[in-house]
Short mmCIF file of C-alpha atoms in Angstrom, two decimals:
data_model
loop_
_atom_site.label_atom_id
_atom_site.label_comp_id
_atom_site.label_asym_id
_atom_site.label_seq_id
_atom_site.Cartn_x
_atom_site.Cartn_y
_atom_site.Cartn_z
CA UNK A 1 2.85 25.18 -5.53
CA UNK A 2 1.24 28.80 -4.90
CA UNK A 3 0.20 28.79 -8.54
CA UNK A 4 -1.77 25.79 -8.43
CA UNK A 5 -4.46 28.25 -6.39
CA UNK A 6 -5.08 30.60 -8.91
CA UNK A 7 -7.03 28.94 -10.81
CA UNK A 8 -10.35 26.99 -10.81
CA UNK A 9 -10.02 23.09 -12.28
CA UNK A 10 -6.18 23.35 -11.69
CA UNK A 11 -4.38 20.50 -9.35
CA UNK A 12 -0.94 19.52 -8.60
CA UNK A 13 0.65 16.44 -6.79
CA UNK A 14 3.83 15.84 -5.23
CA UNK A 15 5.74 13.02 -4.07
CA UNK A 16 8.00 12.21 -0.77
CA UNK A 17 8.32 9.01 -0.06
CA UNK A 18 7.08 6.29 -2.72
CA UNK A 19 8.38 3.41 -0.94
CA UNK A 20 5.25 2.51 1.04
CA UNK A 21 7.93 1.16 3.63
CA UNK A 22 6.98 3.65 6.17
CA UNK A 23 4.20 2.52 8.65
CA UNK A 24 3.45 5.58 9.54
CA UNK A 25 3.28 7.22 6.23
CA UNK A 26 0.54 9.38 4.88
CA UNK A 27 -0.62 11.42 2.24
CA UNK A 28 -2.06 15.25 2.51
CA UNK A 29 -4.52 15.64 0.40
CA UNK A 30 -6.26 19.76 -0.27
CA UNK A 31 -9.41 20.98 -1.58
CA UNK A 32 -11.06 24.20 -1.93
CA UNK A 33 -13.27 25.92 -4.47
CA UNK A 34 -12.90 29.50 -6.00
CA UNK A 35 -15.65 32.44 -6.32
CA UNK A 36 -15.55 34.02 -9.49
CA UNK A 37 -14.51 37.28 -7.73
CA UNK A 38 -11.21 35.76 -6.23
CA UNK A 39 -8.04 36.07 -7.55
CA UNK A 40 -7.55 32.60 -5.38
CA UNK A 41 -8.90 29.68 -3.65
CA UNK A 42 -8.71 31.21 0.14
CA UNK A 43 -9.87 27.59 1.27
CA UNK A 44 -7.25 25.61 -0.63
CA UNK A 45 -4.52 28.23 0.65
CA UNK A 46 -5.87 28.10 3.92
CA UNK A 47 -5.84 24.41 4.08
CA UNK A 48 -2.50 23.74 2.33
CA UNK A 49 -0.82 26.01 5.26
CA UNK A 50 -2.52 24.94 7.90
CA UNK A 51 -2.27 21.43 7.06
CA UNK A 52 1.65 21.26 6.41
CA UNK A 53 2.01 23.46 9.69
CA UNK A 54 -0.02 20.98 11.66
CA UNK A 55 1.84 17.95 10.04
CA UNK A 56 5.18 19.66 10.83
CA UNK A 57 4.61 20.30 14.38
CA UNK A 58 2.94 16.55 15.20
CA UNK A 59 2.40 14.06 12.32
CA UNK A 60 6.14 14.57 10.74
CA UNK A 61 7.49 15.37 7.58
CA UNK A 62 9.31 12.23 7.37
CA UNK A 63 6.40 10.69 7.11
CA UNK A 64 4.71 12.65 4.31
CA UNK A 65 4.41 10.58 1.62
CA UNK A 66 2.49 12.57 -1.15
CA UNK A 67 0.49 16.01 -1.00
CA UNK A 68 -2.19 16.33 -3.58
CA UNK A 69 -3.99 19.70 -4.52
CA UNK A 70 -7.26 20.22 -6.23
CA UNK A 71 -8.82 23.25 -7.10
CA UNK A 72 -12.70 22.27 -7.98
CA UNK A 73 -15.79 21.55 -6.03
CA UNK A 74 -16.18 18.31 -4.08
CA UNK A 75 -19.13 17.60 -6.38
CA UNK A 76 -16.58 16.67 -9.06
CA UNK A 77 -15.30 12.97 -8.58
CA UNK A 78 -12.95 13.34 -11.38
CA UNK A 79 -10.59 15.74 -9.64
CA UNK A 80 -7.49 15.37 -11.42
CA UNK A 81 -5.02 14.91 -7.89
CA UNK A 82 -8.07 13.13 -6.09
CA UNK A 83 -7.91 10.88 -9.20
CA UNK A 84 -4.45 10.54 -8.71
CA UNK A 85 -4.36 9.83 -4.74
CA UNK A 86 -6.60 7.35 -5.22
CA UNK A 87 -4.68 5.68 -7.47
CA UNK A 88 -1.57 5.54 -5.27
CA UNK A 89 -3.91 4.73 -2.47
CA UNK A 90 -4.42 1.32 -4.65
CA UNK A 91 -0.81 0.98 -5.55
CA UNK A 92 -0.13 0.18 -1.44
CA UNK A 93 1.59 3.90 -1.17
CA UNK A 94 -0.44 4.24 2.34
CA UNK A 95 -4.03 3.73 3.73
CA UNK A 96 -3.82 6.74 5.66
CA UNK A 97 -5.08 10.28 4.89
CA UNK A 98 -4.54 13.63 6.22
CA UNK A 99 -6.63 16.94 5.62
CA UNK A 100 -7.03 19.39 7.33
CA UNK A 101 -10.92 20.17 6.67
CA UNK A 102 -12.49 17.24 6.29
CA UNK A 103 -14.58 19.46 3.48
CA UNK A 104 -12.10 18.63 1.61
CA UNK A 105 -13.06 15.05 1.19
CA UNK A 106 -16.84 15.13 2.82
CA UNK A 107 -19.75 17.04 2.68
CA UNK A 108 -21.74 15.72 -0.78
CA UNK A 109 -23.16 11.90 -1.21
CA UNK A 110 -21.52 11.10 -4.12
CA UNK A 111 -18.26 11.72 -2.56
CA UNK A 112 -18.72 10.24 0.71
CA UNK A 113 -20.04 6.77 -1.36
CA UNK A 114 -16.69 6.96 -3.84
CA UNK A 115 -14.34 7.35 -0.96
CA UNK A 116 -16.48 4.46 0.67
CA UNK A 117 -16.05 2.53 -2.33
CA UNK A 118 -12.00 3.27 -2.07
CA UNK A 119 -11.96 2.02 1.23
CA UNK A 120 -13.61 -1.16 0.47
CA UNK A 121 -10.78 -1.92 -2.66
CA UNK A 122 -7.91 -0.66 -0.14
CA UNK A 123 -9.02 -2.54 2.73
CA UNK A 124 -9.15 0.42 4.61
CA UNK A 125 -8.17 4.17 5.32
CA UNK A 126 -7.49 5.86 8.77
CA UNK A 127 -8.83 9.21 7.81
CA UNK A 128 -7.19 12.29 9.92
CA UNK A 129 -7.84 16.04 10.87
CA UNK A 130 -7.64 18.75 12.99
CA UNK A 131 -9.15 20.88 15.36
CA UNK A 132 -9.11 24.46 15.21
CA UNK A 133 -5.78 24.95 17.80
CA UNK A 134 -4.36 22.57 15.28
CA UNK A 135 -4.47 19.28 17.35
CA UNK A 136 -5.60 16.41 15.80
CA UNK A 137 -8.75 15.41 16.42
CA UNK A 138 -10.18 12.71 14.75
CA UNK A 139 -8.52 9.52 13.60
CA UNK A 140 -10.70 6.75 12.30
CA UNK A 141 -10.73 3.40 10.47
CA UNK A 142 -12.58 3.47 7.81
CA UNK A 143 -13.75 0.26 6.17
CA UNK A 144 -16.71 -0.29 3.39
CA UNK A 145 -19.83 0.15 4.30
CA UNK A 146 -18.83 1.54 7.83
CA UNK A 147 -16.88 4.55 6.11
CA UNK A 148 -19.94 6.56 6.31
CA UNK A 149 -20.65 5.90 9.48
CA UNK A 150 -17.32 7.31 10.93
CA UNK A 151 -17.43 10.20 8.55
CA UNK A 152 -20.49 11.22 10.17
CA UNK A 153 -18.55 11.13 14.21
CA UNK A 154 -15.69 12.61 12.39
CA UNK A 155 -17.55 15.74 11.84
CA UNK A 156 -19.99 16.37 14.92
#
């Protein structure tokens, strides 16, 4: 998994549970981008820890269904495991989402409109992640046109 960060445009998915049996099954999905001076992506590490800490200690492994790792700007919709989440997303694996910096899925239009657009064809995610001591902190519904809406209280 560690070698996924080194470098830029790599990704890496893995599964847990497939079933989509599980209410309370979710998938972790990572993001972070990579300076030409690093040997790393420091925000990818940084999430991938912190998020599989934070989902040991209160979400539960035993309900991790899938963790997905990209190494790329948000900018890029064609993320290789965002690609790939989304299409499990369709195929009923779960309709809820964990990261741990909701940079990882937020913070440019064009993303924010094709996770919108995911939501709509899903029926709906419940989007989650955490504050800074590790607690989570937000957990909305997110439905079509609204999705914005909620990203927007997710992150104030």
């Amino acid at each position: 998994m560690l070698n996924t960060l080194l470098k830029f445009g790599s990704h890496r998915v893995d599964y847990f549970d497939q079933t989509g049996s599980n209410p309370q099954a979710f998938v972790f999905y990572a993001r972070g981008g990579m300076a030409v001076d690093e040997r790393y992506s420091h925000e990818a590490k940084h999430q991938l820890y912190g998020g599989l800490a934070v989902i040991r200690a209160t979400l539960g492994l035993e309900n991790l269904a899938a963790v997905y790792i990209d190494i790329d700007e948000l900018a890029n919709l064609q993320r290789p495991a965002y690609q790939q989440m989304k299409q499990d997303l369709r195929a009923g694996m779960s309709t809820r989402v964990f990261v741990f910096d909701v940079s990882a899925l937020l913070g440019e239009p064009a993303a924010e409109a094709d996770l919108a657009d995911l939501a709509a064809k899903v029926g709906g995610l419940e989007l989650f992640s955490c504050g800074e001591d590790g607690s989570i902190f937000a957990r909305e519904t997110l439905m079509n046109e609204a999705l914005i809406c909620c990203f927007e209280q997710v992150q104030s």
